[in-house]
mmCIF file of C-alpha atoms in Angstrom:
data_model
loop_
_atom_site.group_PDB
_atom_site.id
_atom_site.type_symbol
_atom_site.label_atom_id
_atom_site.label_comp_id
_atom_site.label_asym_id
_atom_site.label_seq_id
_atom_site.Cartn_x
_atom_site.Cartn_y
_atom_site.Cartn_z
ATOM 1 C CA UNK A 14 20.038 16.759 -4.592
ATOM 2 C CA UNK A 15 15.881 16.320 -4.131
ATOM 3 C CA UNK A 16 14.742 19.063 -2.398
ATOM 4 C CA UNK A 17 10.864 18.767 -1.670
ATOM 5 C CA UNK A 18 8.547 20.241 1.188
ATOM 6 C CA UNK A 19 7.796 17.768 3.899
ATOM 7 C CA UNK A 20 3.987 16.867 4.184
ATOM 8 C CA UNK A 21 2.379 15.191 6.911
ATOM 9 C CA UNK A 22 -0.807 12.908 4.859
ATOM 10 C CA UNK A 23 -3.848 13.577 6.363
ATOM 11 C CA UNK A 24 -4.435 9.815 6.685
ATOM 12 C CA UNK A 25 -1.524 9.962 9.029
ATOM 13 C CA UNK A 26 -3.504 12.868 11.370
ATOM 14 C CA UNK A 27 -6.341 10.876 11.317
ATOM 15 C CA UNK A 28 -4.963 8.070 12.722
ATOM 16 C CA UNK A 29 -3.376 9.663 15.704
ATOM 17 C CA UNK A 30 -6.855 11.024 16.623
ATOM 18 C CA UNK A 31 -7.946 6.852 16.181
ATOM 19 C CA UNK A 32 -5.369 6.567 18.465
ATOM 20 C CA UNK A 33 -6.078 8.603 21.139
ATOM 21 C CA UNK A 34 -9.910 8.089 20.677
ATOM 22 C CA UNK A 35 -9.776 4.410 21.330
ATOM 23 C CA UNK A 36 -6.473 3.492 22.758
ATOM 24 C CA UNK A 37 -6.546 0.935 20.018
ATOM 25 C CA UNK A 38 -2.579 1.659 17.032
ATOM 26 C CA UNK A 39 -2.524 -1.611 15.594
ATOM 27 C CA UNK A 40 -3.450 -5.515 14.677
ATOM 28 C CA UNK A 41 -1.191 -7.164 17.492
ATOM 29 C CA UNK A 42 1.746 -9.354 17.000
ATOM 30 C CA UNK A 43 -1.133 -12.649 18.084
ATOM 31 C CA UNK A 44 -3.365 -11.377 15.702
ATOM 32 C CA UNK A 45 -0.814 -10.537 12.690
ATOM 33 C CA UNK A 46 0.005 -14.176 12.926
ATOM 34 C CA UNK A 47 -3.430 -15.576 12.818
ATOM 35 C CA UNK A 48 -4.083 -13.532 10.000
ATOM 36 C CA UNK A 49 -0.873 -15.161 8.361
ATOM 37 C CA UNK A 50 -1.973 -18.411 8.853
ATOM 38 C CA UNK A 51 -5.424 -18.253 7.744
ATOM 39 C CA UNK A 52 -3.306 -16.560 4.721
ATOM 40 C CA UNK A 53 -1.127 -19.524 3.905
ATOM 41 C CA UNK A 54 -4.604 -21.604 4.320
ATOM 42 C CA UNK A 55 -6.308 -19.521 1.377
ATOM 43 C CA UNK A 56 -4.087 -18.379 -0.182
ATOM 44 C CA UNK A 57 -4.678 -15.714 -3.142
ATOM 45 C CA UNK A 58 -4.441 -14.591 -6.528
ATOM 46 C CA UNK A 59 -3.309 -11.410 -6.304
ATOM 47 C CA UNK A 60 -2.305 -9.025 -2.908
ATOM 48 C CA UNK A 61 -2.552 -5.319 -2.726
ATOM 49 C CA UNK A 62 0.047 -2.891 -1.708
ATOM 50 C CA UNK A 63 -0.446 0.823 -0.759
ATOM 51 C CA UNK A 64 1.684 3.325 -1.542
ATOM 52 C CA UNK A 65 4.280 5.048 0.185
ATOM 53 C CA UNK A 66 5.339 8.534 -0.781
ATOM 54 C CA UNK A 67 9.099 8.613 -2.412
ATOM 55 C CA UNK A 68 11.613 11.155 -1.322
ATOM 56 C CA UNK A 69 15.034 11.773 -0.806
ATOM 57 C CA UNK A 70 16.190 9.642 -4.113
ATOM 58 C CA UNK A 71 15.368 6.196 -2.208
ATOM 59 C CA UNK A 72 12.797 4.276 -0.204
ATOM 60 C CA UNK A 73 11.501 4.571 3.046
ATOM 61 C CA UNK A 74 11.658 2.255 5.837
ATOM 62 C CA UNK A 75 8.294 2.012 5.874
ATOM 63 C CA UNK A 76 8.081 1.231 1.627
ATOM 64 C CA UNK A 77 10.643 -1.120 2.341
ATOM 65 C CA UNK A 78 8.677 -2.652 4.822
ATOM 66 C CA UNK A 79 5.696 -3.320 2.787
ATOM 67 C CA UNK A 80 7.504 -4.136 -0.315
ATOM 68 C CA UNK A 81 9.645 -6.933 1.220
ATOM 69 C CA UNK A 82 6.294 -7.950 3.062
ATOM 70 C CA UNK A 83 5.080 -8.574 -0.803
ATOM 71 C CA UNK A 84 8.264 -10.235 -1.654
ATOM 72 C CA UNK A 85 7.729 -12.544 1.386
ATOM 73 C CA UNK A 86 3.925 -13.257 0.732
ATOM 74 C CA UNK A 87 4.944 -14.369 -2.996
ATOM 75 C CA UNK A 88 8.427 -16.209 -2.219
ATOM 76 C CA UNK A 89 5.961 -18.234 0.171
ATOM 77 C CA UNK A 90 3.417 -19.051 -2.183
ATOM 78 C CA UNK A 91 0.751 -17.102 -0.670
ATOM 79 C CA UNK A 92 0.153 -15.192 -3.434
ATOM 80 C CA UNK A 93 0.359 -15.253 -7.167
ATOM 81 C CA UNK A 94 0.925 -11.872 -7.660
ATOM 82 C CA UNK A 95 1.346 -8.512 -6.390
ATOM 83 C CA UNK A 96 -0.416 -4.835 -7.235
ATOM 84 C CA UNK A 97 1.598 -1.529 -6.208
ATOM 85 C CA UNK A 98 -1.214 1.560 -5.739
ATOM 86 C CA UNK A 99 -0.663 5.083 -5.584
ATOM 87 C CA UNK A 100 -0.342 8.199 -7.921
ATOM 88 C CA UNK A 101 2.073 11.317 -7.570
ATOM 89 C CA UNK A 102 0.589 12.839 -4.096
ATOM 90 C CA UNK A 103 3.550 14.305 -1.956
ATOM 91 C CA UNK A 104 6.049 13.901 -4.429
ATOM 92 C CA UNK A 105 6.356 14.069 -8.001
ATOM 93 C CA UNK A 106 7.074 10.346 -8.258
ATOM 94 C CA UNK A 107 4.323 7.986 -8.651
ATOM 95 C CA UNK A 108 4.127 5.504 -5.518
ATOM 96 C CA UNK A 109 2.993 2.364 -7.390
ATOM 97 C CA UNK A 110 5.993 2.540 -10.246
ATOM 98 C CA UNK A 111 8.060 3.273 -8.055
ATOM 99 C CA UNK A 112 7.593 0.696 -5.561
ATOM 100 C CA UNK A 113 6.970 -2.135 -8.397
ATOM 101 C CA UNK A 114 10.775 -0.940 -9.454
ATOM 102 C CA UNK A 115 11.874 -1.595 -6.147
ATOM 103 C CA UNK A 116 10.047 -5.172 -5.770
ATOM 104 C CA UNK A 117 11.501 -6.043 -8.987
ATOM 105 C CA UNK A 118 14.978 -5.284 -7.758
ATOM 106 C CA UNK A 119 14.124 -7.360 -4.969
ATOM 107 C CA UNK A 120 13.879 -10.490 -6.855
ATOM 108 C CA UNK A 121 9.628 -10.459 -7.822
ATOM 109 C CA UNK A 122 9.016 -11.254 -11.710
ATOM 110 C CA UNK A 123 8.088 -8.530 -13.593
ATOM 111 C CA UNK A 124 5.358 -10.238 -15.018
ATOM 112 C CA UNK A 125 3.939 -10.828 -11.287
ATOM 113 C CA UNK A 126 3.944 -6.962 -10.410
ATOM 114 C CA UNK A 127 0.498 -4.627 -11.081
ATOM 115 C CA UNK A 128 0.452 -1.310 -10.441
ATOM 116 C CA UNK A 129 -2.164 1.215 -9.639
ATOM 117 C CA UNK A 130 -1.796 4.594 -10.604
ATOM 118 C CA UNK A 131 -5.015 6.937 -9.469
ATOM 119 C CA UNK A 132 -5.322 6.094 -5.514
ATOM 120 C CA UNK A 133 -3.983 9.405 -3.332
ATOM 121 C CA UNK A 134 -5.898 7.911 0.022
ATOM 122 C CA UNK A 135 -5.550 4.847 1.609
ATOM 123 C CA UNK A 136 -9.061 4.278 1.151
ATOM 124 C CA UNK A 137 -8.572 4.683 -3.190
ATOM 125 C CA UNK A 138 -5.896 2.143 -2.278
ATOM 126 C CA UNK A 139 -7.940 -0.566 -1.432
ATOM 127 C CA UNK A 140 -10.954 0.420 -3.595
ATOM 128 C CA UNK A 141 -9.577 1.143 -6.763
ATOM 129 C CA UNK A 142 -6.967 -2.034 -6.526
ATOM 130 C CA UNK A 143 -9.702 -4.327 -6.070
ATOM 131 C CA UNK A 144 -11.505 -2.557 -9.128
ATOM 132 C CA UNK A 145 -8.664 -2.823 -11.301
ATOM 133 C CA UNK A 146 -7.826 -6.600 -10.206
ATOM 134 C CA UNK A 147 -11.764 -7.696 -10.650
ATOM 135 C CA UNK A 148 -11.266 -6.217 -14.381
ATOM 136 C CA UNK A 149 -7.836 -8.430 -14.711
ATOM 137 C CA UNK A 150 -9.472 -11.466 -13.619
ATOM 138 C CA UNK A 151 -8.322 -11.781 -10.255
ATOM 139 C CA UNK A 152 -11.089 -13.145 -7.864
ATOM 140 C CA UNK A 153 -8.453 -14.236 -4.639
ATOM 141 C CA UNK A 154 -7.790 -10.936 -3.469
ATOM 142 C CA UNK A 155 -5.582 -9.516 0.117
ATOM 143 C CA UNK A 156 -4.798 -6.470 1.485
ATOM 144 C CA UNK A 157 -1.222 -6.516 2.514
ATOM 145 C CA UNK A 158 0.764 -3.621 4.366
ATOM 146 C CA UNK A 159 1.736 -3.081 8.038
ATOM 147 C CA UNK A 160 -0.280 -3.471 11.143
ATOM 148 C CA UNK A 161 -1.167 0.212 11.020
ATOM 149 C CA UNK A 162 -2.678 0.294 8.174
ATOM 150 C CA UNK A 163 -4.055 -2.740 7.908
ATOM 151 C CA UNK A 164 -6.067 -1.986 11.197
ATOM 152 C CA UNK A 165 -7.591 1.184 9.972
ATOM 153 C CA UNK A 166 -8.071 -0.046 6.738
ATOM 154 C CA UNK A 167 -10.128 -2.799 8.225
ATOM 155 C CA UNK A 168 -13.542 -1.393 8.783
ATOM 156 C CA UNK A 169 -13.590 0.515 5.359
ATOM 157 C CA UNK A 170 -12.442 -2.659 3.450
ATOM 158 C CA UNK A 171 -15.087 -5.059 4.975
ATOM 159 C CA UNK A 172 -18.264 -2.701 4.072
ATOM 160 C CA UNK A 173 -17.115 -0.638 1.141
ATOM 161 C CA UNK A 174 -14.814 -3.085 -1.016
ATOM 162 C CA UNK A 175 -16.116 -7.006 -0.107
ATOM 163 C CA UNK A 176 -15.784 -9.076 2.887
ATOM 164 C CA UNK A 177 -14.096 -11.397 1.275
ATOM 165 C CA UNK A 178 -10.911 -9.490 1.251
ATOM 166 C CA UNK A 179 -7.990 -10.818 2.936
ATOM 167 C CA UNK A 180 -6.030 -8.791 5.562
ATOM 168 C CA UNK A 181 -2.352 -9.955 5.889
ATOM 169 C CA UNK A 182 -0.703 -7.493 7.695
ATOM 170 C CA UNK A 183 3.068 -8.097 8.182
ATOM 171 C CA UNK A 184 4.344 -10.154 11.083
ATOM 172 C CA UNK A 185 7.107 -7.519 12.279
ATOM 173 C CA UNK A 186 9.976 -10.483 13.829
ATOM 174 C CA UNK A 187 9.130 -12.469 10.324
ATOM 175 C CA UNK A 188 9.593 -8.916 7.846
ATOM 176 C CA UNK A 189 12.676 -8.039 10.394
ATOM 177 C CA UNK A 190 14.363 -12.044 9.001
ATOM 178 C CA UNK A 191 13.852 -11.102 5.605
ATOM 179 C CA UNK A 192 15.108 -7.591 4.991
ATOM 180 C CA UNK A 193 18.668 -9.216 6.502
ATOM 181 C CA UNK A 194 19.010 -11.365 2.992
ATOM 182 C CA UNK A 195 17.896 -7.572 0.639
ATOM 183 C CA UNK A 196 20.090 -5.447 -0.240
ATOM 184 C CA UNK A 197 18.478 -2.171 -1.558
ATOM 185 C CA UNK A 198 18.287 -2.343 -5.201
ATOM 186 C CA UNK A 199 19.540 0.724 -7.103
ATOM 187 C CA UNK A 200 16.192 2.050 -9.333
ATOM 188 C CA UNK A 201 15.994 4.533 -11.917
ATOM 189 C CA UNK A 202 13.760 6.289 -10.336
ATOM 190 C CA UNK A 203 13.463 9.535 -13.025
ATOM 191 C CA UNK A 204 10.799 7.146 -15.040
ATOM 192 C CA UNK A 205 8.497 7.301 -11.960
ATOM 193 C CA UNK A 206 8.592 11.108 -12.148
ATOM 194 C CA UNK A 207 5.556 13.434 -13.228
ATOM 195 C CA UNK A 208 6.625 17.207 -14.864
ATOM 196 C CA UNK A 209 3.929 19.699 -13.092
ATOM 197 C CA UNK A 210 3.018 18.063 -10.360
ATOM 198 C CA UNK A 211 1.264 20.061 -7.918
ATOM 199 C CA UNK A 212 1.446 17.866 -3.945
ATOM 200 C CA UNK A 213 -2.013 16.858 -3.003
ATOM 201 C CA UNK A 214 -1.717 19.517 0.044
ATOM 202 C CA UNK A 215 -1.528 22.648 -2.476
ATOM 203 C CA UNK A 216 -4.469 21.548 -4.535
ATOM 204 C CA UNK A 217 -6.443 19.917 -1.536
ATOM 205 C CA UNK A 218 -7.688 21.476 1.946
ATOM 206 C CA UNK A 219 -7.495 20.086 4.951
ATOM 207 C CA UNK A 220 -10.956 19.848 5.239
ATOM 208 C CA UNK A 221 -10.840 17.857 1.257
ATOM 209 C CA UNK A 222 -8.155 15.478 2.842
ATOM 210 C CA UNK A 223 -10.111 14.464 5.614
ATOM 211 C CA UNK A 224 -12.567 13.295 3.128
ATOM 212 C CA UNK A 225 -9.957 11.629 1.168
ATOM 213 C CA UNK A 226 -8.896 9.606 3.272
ATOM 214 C CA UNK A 227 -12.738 8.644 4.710
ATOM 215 C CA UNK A 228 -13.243 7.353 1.467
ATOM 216 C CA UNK A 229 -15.768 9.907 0.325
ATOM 217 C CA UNK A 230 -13.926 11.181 -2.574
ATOM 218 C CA UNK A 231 -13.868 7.862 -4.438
ATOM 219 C CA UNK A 232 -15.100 7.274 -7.884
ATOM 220 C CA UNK A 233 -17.058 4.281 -7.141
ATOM 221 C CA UNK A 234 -16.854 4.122 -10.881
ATOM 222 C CA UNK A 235 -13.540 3.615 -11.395
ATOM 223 C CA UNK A 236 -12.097 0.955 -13.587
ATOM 224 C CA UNK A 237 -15.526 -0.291 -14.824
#
């Protein structure tokens, strides 16, 4: 059994102050679908997925949510391809391996799935995907995750990475039809896992979080 200490990300505390501040959680079910459309319209070379930390032996319901979003995007032609991001943050597994395994398992060709292995803040997510899919070729490029995110991630995305960055965040009735047809894929999830890994919490303050996930710990060098 997987015994790890429970860690709330500091992107997630910063968002429930967003909340409160402005009243304002999430891109609306209207505005998830106009974003889908204009999505089918362009469509793209490559989307980006953030991470979601792995614990427990097996994914979350909200990993699941935005790797079957990914499956959906490519099954639909949307996109050409998909890119995982996240390192080893809250748990010893990296986020971006271990979410490719599951998208594989899902049905997505192997030789479709990226990963990105450095990000540990939503913001690195973004930045550092679009980096490392610039370097690969790829000049069509979404963000892709759930309303949540995709709303917060908004605003960082257009000024610091390039307004010409998609936003597709999942359509909640349209994810809800596909997970019926997925079964959850067994992984073997032991290659994903990093010997001495320290959680982002015990080498990070609060205070060093905070600025994580503002985007002002990014090496805007990364991946040149």
């Amino acid at each position: 059994m997987i015994h790890q200490r429970l860690y709330i990300p500091s992107s997630a505390i910063i968002f429930i102050a967003v909340l409160i501040s402005t009243g304002s959680c999430a891109f609306s079910k209207k505005r998830s679908l106009d974003l889908l459309k204009d999505a089918r319209d362009k469509k793209y070379d490559i989307v980006i997925v953030p991470g979601v930390p792995f614990t427990n032996g097996k994914w979350s319901f909200v990993m699941k949510g935005r790797v079957c979003w990914s499956k959906y995007l490519y099954d639909k032609g949307i996109t050409d391809n998909v890119m995982y991001s996240g390192a080893a943050v809250y748990s010893p597994y990296v986020e971006a391996e271990i979410m490719a395994m599951y998208a594989a398992g899902i049905g997505i060709p192997e030789e479709k799935i990226y990963t990105e292995t450095l990000a540990e803040h939503s913001t690195e997510n973004i930045y550092y995907s679009y980096r490392k899919a610039m370097k690969l070729g790829f000049r069509r490029i979404a963000l892709a995750t759930d309303p949540f995110q995709a709303r917060m991630l908004k605003r960082f995305t257009r000024k610091y990475v390039s307004p010409e960055v998609g936003i597709i965040p999942f359509v909640v009735d349209t994810l809800q039809a596909v997970q019926i047809h997925i079964t959850d894929p067994e992984i073997d999830y032991r290659k994903a896992f990093r010997e001495n890994f320290t959680a982002l919490p015990d080498r990070e303050s609060m205070r060093e979080r905070f600025r994580g996930t503002k985007g002002l710990n990014i090496d805007w060098h990364i991946y040149e």
